[in-house]
Amino acid sequence: ALDLIDLSVQAAWGLQSEDGGMKAMASSPVVAPRLWCILAAGLTREVFYTAWRFWAHLAMRNDQLEKRKNQKISCLHVLWRPKAFLTTELLVTELPLMVVKALFLCSVVSGDGIMTDIQEALLTTSIFLQCVKFIYMLRLTDLGKGITTILRTFFSKSIGEIMFIGVLVFTSVNLCFSISKQRLT
């Protein structure tokens, strides 16, 4: 529910009308204090939640290592190694989302009230990552049971190789057209 609030606030910030060629929605927290405060509160919540999860993960790891030393439990410490904390969800959506959102909020504070291209790019990226996080969260509902299967298929090794080849072909064609365009002008 809180992710939906963040998503709707970001969408409201990005979808305001234009006025005379300049964005009417100012990116300054002086002009849009509620939007900025809601996004800042959401970012603070995400940072504290991630830090709390990491601290709890390390506490469980230390507890399991202590039990292993006392020979009470022999193999559960493997579940709590630091690598187990760094999940795909955390590395692909949550950490990049926090970084992009923080960069956007910091750039907004120092702005003059009109949204720059960099701020628009940061807001767009933040909205995209927030949508990906929401879609990934849907896998926990009855409606979204197939999402995990689709994601594992999409991020499989063979699909990754196909996407890599596609990016290489697109880059080469784009480079050829860019060079040709320069010679024509």
PDB file of N, CA and C in Angstrom, residues 12 32 35 44 71 142 145 157 160 169 182:
ATOM      1  N   ALA A  12       1.783  11.770 -10.052  1.00  0.00           N
ATOM      2  CA  ALA A  12       1.158  13.091  -9.973  1.00  0.00           C
ATOM      3  C   ALA A  12       2.189  14.184 -10.220  1.00  0.00           C
ATOM      4  N   ALA A  32       6.025  22.557  -4.288  1.00  0.00           N
ATOM      5  CA  ALA A  32       5.302  21.293  -4.143  1.00  0.00           C
ATOM      6  C   ALA A  32       5.719  20.607  -2.849  1.00  0.00           C
ATOM      7  N   LEU A  35       4.187  16.852  -2.071  1.00  0.00           N
ATOM      8  CA  LEU A  35       4.749  15.779  -2.893  1.00  0.00           C
ATOM      9  C   LEU A  35       6.170  15.449  -2.453  1.00  0.00           C
ATOM     10  N   THR A  44      12.842   7.605   3.254  1.00  0.00           N
ATOM     11  CA  THR A  44      13.340   7.364   4.612  1.00  0.00           C
ATOM     12  C   THR A  44      12.855   6.018   5.132  1.00  0.00           C
ATOM     13  N   GLN A  71      28.054 -26.464  18.815  1.00  0.00           N
ATOM     14  CA  GLN A  71      27.635 -27.739  18.234  1.00  0.00           C
ATOM     15  C   GLN A  71      26.149 -28.033  18.421  1.00  0.00           C
ATOM     16  N   ASP A 142      -2.872 -14.005  -5.191  1.00  0.00           N
ATOM     17  CA  ASP A 142      -3.410 -15.073  -6.040  1.00  0.00           C
ATOM     18  C   ASP A 142      -3.384 -14.680  -7.508  1.00  0.00           C
ATOM     19  N   LYS A 145       0.435 -15.205  -9.377  1.00  0.00           N
ATOM     20  CA  LYS A 145       1.244 -16.410  -9.146  1.00  0.00           C
ATOM     21  C   LYS A 145       2.203 -16.707 -10.297  1.00  0.00           C
ATOM     22  N   LYS A 157      19.507 -17.673 -18.585  1.00  0.00           N
ATOM     23  CA  LYS A 157      20.776 -17.503 -19.293  1.00  0.00           C
ATOM     24  C   LYS A 157      20.568 -17.352 -20.793  1.00  0.00           C
ATOM     25  N   GLY A 160      19.158 -13.981 -21.630  1.00  0.00           N
ATOM     26  CA  GLY A 160      20.214 -12.987 -21.440  1.00  0.00           C
ATOM     27  C   GLY A 160      21.160 -12.928 -22.621  1.00  0.00           C
ATOM     28  N   VAL A 169      23.592  -5.730 -31.768  1.00  0.00           N
ATOM     29  CA  VAL A 169      23.107  -5.412 -33.116  1.00  0.00           C
ATOM     30  C   VAL A 169      22.517  -4.010 -33.144  1.00  0.00           C
ATOM     31  N   GLN A 182      26.248  12.193 -39.644  1.00  0.00           N
ATOM     32  CA  GLN A 182      27.269  13.219 -39.513  1.00  0.00           C
ATOM     33  C   GLN A 182      27.900  13.536 -40.862  1.00  0.00           C
TER      34      GLN A 182
END
